Coordinates of C-alpha atoms (C1' of nucleotides) in Angstrom, one line a residue:
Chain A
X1 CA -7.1 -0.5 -15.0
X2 CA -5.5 3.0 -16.6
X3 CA -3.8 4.7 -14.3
X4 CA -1.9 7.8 -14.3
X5 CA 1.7 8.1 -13.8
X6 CA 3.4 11.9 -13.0
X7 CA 6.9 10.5 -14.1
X8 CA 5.6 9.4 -17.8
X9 CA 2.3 11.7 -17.9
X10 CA 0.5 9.6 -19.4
X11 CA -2.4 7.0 -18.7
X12 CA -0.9 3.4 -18.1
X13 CA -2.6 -0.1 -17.8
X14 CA -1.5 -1.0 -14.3
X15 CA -0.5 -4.2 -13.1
X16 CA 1.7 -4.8 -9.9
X17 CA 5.0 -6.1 -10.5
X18 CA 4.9 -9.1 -7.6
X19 CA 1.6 -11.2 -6.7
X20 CA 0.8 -7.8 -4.9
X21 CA 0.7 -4.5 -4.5
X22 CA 3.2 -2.3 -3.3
X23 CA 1.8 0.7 -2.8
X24 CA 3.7 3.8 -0.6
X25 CA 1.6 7.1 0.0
X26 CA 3.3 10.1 1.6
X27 CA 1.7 10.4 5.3
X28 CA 1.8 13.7 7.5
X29 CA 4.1 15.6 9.5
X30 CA 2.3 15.3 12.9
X31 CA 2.9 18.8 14.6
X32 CA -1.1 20.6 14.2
X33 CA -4.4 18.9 13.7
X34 CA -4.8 17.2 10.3
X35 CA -7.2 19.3 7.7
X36 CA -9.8 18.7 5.3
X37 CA -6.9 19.0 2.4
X38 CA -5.4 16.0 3.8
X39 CA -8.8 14.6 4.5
X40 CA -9.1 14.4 0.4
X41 CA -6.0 13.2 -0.1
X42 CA -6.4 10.1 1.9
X43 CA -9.7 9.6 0.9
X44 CA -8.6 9.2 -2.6
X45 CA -6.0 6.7 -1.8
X46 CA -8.3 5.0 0.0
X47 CA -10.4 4.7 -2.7
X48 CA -8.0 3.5 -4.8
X49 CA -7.1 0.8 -2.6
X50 CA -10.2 -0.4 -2.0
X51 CA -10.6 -0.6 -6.0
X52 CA -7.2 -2.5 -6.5
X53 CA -8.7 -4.8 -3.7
X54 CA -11.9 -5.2 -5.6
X55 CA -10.4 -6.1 -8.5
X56 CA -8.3 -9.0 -6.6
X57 CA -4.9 -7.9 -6.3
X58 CA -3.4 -8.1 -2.6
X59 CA -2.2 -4.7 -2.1
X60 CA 0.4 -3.6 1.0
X61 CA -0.3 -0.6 2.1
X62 CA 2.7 1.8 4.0
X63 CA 2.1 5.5 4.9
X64 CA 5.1 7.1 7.1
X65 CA 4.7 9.3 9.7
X66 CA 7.2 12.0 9.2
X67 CA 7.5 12.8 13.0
X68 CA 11.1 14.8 13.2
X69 CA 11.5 18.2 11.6
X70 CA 12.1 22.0 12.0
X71 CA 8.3 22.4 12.5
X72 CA 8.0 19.7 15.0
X73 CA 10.7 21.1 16.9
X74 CA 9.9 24.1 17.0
X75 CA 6.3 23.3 18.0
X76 CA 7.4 20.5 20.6
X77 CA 9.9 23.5 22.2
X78 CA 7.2 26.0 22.9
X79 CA 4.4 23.7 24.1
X80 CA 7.1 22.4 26.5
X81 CA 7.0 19.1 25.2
X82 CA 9.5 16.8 23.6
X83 CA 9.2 16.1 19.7
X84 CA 8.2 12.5 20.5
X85 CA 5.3 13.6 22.8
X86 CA 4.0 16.2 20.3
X87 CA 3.9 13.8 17.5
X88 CA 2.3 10.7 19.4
X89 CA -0.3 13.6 20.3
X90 CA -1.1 14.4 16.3
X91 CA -0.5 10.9 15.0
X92 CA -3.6 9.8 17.9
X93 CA -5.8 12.4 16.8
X94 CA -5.1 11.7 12.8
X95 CA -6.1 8.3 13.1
X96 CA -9.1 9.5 15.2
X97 CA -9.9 11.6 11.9
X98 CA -9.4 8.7 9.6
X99 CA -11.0 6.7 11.4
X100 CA -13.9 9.1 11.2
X101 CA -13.9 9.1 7.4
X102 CA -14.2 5.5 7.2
X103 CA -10.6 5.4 5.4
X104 CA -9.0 2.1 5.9
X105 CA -5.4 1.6 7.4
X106 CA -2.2 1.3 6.0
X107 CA -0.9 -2.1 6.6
X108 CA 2.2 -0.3 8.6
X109 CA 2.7 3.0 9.7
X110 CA 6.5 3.7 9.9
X111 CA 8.5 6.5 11.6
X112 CA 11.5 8.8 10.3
X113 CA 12.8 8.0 13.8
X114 CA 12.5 4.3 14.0
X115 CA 14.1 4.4 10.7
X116 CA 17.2 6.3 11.5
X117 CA 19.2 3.4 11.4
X118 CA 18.5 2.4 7.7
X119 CA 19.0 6.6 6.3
X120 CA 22.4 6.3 7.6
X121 CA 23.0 3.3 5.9
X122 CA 22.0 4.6 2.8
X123 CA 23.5 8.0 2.9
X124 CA 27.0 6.1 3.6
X125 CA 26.2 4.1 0.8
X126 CA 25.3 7.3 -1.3
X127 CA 28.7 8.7 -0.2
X128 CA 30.5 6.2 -1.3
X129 CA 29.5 6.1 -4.4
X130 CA 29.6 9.6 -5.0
X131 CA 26.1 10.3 -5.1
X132 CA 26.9 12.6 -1.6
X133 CA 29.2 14.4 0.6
X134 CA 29.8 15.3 3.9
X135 CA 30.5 19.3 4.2
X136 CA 30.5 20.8 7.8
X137 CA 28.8 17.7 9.7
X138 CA 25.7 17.9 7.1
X139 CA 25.2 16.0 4.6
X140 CA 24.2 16.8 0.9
X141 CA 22.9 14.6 -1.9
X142 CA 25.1 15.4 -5.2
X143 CA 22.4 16.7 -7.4
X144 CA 24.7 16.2 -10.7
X145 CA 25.0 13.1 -9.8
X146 CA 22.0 11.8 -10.6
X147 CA 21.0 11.1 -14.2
X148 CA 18.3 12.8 -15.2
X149 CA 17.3 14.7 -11.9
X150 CA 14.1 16.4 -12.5
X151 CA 12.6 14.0 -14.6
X152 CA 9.4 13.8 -12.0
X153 CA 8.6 17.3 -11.6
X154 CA 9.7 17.8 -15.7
X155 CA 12.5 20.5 -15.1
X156 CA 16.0 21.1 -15.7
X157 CA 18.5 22.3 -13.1
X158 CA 18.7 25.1 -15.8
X159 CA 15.3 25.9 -15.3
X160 CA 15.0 26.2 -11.5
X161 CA 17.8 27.8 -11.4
X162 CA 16.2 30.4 -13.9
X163 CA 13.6 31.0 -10.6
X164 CA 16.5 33.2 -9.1
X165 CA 15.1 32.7 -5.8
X166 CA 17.8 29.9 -4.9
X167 CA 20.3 31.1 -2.8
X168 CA 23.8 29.7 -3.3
X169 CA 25.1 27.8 0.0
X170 CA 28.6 27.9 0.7
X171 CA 28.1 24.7 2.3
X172 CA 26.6 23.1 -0.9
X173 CA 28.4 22.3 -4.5
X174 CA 25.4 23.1 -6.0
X175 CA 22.6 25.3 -5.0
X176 CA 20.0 22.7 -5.9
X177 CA 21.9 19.8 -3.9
X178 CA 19.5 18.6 -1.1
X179 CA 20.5 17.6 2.6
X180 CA 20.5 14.1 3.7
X181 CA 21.5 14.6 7.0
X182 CA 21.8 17.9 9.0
X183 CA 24.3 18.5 11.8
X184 CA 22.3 19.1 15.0
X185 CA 22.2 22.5 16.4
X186 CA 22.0 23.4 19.9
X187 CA 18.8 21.9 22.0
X188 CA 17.2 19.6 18.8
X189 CA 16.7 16.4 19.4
X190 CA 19.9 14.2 17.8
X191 CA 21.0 11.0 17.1
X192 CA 24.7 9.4 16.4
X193 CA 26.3 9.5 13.0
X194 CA 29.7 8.8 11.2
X195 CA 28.9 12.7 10.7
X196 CA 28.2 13.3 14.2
X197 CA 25.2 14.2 16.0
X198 CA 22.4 14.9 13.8
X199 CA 19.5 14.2 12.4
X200 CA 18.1 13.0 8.9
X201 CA 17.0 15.2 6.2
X202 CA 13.2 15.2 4.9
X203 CA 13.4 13.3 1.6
X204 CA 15.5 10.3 3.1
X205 CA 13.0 9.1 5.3
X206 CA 10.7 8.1 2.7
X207 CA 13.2 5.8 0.7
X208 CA 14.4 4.3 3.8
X209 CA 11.1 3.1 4.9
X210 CA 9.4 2.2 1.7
X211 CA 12.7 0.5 0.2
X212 CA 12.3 -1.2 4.0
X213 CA 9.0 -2.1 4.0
X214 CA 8.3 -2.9 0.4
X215 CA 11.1 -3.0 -1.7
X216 CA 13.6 -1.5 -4.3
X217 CA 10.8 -1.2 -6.7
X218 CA 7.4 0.0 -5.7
X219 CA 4.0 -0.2 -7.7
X220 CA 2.6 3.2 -6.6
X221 CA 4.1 6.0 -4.1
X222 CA 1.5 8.4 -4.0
X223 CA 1.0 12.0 -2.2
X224 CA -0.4 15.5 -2.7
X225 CA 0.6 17.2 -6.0
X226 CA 3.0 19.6 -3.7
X227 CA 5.3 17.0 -3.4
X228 CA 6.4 16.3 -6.9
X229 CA 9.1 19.0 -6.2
X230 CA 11.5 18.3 -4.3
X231 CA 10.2 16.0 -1.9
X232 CA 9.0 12.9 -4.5
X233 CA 11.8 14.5 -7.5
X234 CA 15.0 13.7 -4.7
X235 CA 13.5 10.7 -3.5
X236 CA 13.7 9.3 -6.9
X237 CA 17.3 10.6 -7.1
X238 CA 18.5 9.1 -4.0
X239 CA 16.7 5.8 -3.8
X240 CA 17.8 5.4 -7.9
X241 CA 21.7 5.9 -6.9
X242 CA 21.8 3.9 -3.7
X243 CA 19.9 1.0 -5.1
X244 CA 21.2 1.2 -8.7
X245 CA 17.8 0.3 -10.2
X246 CA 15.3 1.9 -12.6
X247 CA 12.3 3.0 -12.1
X248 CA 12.3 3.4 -8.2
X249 CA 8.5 3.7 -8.6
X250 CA 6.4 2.3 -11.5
X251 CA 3.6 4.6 -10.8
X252 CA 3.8 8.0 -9.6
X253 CA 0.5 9.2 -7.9
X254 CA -0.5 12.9 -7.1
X255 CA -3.8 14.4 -6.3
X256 CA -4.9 18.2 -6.8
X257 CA -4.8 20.1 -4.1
X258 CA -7.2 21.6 -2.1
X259 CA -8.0 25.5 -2.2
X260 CA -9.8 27.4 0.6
X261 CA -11.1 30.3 -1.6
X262 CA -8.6 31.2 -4.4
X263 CA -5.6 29.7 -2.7
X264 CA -4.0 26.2 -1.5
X265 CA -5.4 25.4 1.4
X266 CA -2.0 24.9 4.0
X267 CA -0.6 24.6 7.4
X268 CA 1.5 27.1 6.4
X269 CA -0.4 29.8 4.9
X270 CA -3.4 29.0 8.0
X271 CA -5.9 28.8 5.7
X272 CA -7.2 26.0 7.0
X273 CA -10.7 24.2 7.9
X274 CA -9.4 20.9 10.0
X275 CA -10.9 17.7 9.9
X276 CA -12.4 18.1 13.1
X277 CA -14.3 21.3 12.3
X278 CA -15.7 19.9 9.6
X279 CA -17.0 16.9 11.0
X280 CA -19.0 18.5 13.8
X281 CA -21.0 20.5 10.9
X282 CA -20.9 17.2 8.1
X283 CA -21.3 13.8 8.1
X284 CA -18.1 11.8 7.0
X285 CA -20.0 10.3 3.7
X286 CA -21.2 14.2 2.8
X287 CA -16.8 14.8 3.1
X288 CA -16.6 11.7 0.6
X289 CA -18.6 12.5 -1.5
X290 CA -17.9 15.9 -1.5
X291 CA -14.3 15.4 -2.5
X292 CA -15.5 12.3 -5.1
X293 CA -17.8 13.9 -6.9
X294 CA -14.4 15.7 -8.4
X295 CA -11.6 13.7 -10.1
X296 CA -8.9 13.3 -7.8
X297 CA -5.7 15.1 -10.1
X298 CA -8.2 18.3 -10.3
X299 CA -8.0 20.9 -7.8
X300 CA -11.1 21.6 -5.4
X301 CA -12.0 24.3 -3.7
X302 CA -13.3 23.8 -0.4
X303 CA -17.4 25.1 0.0
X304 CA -19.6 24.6 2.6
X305 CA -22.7 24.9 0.0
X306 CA -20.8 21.9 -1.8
X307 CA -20.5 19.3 1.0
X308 CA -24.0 20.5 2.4
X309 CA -25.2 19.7 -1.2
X310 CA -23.4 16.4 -1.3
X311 CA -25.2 15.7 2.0
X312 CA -28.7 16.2 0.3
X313 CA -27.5 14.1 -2.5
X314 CA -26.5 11.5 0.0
X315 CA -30.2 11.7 1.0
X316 CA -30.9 10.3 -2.2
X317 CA -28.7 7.2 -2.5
X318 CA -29.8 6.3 1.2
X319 CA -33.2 6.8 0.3
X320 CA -32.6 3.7 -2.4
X321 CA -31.9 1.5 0.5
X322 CA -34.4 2.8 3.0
X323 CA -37.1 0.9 2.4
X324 CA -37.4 -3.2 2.0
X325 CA -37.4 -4.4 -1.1
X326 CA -40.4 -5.5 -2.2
X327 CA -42.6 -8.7 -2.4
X328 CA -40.1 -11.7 -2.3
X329 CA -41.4 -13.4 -5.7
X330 CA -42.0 -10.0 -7.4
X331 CA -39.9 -10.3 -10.4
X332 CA -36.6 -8.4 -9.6
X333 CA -34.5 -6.0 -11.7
X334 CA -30.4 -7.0 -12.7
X335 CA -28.2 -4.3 -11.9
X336 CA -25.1 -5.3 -13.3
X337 CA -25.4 -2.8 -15.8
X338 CA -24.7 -0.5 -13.4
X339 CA -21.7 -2.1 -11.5
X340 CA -20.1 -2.7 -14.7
X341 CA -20.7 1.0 -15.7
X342 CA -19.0 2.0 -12.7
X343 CA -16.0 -0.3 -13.1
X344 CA -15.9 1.0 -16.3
X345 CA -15.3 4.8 -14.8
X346 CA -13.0 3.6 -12.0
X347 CA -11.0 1.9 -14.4
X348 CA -10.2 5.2 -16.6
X349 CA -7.9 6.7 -13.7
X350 CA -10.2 6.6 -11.1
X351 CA -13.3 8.6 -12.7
X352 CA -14.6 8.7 -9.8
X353 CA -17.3 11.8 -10.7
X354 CA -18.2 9.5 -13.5
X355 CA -18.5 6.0 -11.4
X356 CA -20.7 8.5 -8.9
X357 CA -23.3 9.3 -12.2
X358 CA -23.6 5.3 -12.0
X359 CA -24.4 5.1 -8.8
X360 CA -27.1 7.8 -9.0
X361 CA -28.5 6.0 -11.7
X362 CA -29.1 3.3 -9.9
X363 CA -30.7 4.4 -6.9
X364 CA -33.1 6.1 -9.2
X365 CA -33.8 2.6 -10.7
X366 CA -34.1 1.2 -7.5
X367 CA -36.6 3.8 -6.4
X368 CA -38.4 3.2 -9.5
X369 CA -38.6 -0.2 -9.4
X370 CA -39.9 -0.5 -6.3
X371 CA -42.6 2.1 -7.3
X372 CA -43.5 -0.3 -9.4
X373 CA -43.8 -3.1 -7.3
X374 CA -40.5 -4.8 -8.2
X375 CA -38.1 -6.9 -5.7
X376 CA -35.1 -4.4 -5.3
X377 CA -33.2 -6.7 -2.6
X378 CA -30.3 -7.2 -5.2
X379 CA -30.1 -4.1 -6.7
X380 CA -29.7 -2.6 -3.3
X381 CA -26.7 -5.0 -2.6
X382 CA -25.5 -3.8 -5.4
X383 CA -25.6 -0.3 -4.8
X384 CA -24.7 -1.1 -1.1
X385 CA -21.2 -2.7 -2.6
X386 CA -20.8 0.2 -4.8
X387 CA -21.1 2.4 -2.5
X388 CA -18.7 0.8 -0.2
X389 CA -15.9 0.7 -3.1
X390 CA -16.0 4.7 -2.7
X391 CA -16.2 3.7 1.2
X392 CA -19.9 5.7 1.6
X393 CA -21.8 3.9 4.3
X394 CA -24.9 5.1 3.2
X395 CA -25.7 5.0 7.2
X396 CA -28.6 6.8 8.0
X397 CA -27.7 9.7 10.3
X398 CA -28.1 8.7 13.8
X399 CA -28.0 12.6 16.3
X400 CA -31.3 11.9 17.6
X401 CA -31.1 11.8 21.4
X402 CA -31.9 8.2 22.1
X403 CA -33.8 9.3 25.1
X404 CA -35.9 11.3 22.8
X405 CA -37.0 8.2 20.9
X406 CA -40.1 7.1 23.0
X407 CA -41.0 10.8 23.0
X408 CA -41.1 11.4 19.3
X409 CA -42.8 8.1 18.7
X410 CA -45.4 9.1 21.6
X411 CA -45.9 12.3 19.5
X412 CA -46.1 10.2 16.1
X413 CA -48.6 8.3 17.7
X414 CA -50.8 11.0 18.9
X415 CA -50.4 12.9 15.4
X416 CA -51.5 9.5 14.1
X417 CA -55.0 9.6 16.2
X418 CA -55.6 13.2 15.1
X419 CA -54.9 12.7 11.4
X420 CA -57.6 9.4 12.0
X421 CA -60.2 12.2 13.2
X422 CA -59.1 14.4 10.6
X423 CA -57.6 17.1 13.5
X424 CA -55.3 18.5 10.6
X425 CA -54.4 21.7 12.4
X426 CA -52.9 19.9 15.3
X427 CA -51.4 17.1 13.2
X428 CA -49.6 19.5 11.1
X429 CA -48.6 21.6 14.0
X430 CA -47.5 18.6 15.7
X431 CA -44.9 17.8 12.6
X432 CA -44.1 21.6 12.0
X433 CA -42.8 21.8 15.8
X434 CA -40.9 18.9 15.6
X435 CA -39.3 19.4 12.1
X436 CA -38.0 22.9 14.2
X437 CA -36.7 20.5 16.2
X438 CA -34.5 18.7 14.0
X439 CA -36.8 15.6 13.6
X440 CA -38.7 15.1 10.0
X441 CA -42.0 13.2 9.7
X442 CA -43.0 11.5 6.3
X443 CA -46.2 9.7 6.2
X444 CA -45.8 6.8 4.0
X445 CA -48.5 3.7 3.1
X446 CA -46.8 1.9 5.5
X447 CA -47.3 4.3 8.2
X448 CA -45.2 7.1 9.7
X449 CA -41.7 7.2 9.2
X450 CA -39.3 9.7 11.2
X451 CA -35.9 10.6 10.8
X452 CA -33.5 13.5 12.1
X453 CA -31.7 16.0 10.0
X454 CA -28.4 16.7 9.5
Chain B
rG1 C1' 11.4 34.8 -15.0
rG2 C1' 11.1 29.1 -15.7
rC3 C1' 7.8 24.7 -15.8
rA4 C1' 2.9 22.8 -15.6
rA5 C1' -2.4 22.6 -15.2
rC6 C1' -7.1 24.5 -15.8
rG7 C1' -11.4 27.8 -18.0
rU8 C1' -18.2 23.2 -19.7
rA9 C1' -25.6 25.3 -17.4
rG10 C1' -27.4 29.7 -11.5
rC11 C1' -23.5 26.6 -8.5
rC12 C1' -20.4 21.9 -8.3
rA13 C1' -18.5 18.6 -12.0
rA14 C1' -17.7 14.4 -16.0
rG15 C1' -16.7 14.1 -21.2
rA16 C1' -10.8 14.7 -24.7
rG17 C1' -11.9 14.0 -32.8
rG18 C1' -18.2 11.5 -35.1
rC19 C1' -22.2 7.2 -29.8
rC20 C1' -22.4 15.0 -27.5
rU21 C1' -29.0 17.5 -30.5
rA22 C1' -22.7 17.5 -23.6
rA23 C1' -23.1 12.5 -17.7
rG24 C1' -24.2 13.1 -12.6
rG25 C1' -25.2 16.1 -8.2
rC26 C1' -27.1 20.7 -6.0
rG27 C1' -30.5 24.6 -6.9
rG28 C1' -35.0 26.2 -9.8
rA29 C1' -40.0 25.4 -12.6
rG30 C1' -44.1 22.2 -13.5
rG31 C1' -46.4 17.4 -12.6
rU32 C1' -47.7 12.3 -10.1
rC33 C1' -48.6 10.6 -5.1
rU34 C1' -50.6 12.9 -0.4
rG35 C1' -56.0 15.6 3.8
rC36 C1' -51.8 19.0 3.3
rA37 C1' -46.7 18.1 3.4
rA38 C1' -42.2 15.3 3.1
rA39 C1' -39.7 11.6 0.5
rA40 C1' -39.7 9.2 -4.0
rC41 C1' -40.8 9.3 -9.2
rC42 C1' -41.8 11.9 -14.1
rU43 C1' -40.9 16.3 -17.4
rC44 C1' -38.2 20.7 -18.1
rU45 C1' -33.7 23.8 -16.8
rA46 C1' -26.1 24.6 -21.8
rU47 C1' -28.5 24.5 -30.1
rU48 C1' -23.5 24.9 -26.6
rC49 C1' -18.3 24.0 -24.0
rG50 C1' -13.3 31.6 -21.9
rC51 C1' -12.3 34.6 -26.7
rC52 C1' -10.2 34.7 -31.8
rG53 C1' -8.1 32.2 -35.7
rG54 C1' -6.5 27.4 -38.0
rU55 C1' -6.4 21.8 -39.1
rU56 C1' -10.3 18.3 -40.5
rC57 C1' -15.7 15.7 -44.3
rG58 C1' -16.4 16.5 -38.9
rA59 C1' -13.7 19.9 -32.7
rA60 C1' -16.0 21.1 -26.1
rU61 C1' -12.3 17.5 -27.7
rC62 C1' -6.2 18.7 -32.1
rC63 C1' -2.9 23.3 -33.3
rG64 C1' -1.6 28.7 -32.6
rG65 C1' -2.6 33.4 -30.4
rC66 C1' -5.0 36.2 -26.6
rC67 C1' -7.6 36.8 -21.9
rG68 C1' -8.4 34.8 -17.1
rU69 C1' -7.5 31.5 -12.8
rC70 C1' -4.6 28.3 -10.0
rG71 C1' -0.1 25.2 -8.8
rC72 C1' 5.2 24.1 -8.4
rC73 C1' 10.1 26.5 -8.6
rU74 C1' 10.9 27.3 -0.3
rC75 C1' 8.0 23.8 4.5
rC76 C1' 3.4 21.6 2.7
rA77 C1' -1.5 16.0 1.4

RNA sequence: GGCAACGUAGCCAAGAGGCCUAAGGCGGAGGUCUGCAAAACCUCUAUUCGCCGGUUCGAAUCCGGCCGUCGCCUCCA
């Protein structure tokens, strides 16, 4: 498989360095409700687990909680709640939302403040090799230090310095040096240091817990494309100078963002739809394949005419499957055209717009086929696994009131008498009123089928 | 100001030198089926890829310029 790597720019064969994969994606800071932006983002590493698992490798999957900062504070101070009990609140309801969209889970889920322990090793380490120094009960990573800083993001120190908008610290040796640990002010939550009371800066967390959990050298640290700079750029500067080895990350994943209208969609700018919201209007396949159907380093903007259009194409792939497949000796149809078509696509980066065309493809086969009085039973496994790769269920949609049920069918049996004595008028008015109701009727050969809308 | 990315049909979105007389989805038009619908299936829906030049036997794909959009340079998936 090709895959893309931020540090090198360029399309790579991957291969895991071990017998499996080590594979590190940046998880949330757990102080508002999770949004659809970071709906897409998992779904795509999702995705690409589940394809690195298709293809046989093992892969170990760590996401980290980032669950102290300045926003969690803040937030945890004016709900009247300590930092801990604000982020156990948000971390429940993500994996609620995750759990929603079908997305797998990381193998382990660490904390920055289980983890404080292993940051301060490091940062002594870092000091003592004069990567870092302490300067007022902070501590600052030496940004001249580290060869070739801004190698990830493909700047110079010369060139975000040209920005202008960096404000020299008096504190700081260099304007661009970043803080490992900050001395704790009055009323934040602290822990014990060789620096004093404090607490750990953003970007250590993430090398403590992914050089914990899975090493010195990683396969693929992944994120959203805001984190190349600084967050993913200092990580590579710190975890390269405390552990003295090159590359800290063989592959360095980022996916587009998403927009709500023209700009980023963000906690901080409030431009936000949350996962929730869109949930209670879509189903969590429509949310899939809405953000699937685009390649996941392009940005997206956020539509609800796109996901309600993904949810009538959805219509079509469950449609494939809806019906049985055929007389059991009818000759059958091979569809490994298809599944090879759409490893193929996932293969070139994760095409996975390209491996959706595939998949379309085949349920219009299938559909065919069976038209023509073929078996279909293995296509439709095969479109089933497919589908399950991208992590679609394909699950019909299931809001009809289960008390309703005997009622409907009731109705769908009367309609059936009066179709039988040709009362058309009544039969249609029968299907009209309930299709106002949410429920639609489709007389097939095999007799009346019902199902609800979206 | 610096550094990137992007601009493909009504909309979304792949394609990155010849297989492109450009995937797939939504929408639209016509048709098959049906009592009528729905669903499904069939046909059609970009002679053209922001604009202008250039390279090449050949460019949506490479190069240059211009216009436009967006991202990062500050917390952010």
């Amino acid at each position: 498989m090709r895959l893309y790597d931020t540090l090198t720019a360029q399309k790579r064969d991957f291969a895991p360095l071990g017998d499996e994969v080590k594979m590190y994606v940046c998880g949330i800071t757990p102080y508002s409700p999770s949004h659809v932006g970071h709906a897409m983002s998992y779904v795509y590493f999702d995705v690409l687990r589940r394809w690195l698992e298709a293809k046989g490798w093992k892969v170990r999957h760590v996401q980290n909680f980032t669950d102290i900062d300045d926003k969690i504070i803040d937030r945890a101070q004016r709900e009247g709640l300590t930092a801990r009990e604000l982020a156990d609140r948000y971390i429940a309801e993500y994996f609620e939302d995750m759990d929603a969209l079908n997305v797998q889970r990381a193998h382990v889920y660490p904390r920055a403040t289980e983890s404080i322990g292993l940051m301060i090793e490091i940062i002594v380490r870092l000091i003592e090799r004069g990567h870092a120094y302490v300067s007022q009960g902070d501590v600052y990573f030496r940004v001249l230090s580290a060869k070739g800083y801004g190698k990830l993001s493909h700047r110079t120190l010369e060139g975000m310095m040209a920005g202008a908008r960096v404000e020299p610290d008096p504190g700081k040796e260099h304007p661009m040096d970043f803080a490992l640990w900050k001395a704790a002010k009055p009323g934040e939550p602290w822990w014990d240091s060789p620096w004093g009371k404090g607490r750990p800066g953003w970007h250590i967390e993430c090398s403590a817990m992914s050089i914990h959990y899975l090493g010195e050298t990683l396969d693929i640290h992944g994120g959203g494309q805001d984190l190349i700079f600084p967050h993913h750029e200092n990580e590579i500067a710190q975890s390269e100078a405390y552990t003295g080895k090159e590359p800290f990350v063989r592959w360095w994943v980022h996916n587009g963002l998403l927009r709500l209208g023209l700009d980023k969609m963000s906690k901080s700018l409030g431009n936000l739809i949350t996962i929730k919201e869109a949930l209670a209007r879509f189903s969590p396949d429509a949310l899939r394949l809405f953000f699937l159907s685009s390649h996941y380093r392009s940005p997206l903007t956020w539509s609800e005419e796109g996901v309600a259009s993904a949810e009538r194409a959805l219509e079509r792939l469950r449609s494939a499957l809806r019906d049985g497949p055929g007389p059991a000796n009818a000759p059958s149809f091979d569809a490994s055209s298809f599944a090879s078509r759409f490893a193929q696509s996932m293969d070139d980066d994760l095409n996975t717009p390209q491996a959706l065309a595939s998949l379309f493809d085949l349920a219009r086969e299938i559909n065919r086929a069976r038209e023509g009085g073929a078996n279909v039973a293995g296509a439709q496994g095969v479109l089933r696994h497919l589908a399950g790769i991208l992590g679609l269920t394909l699950q019909e949609p299931v809001k009809a009131d289960l008390t309703a049920r005997p009622f409907i069918e009731l109705l769908i049996e009367v309609r059936g008498e009066l179709r039988k004595m040709r009362q058309y008028a009544l039969a249609d008015r029968i299907r009209s009123r309930l299709m106002d109701m949410g429920i639609a009727l489709e007389d097939t050969p095999q007799g009346t089928r019902w199902r609800p809308l979206e």
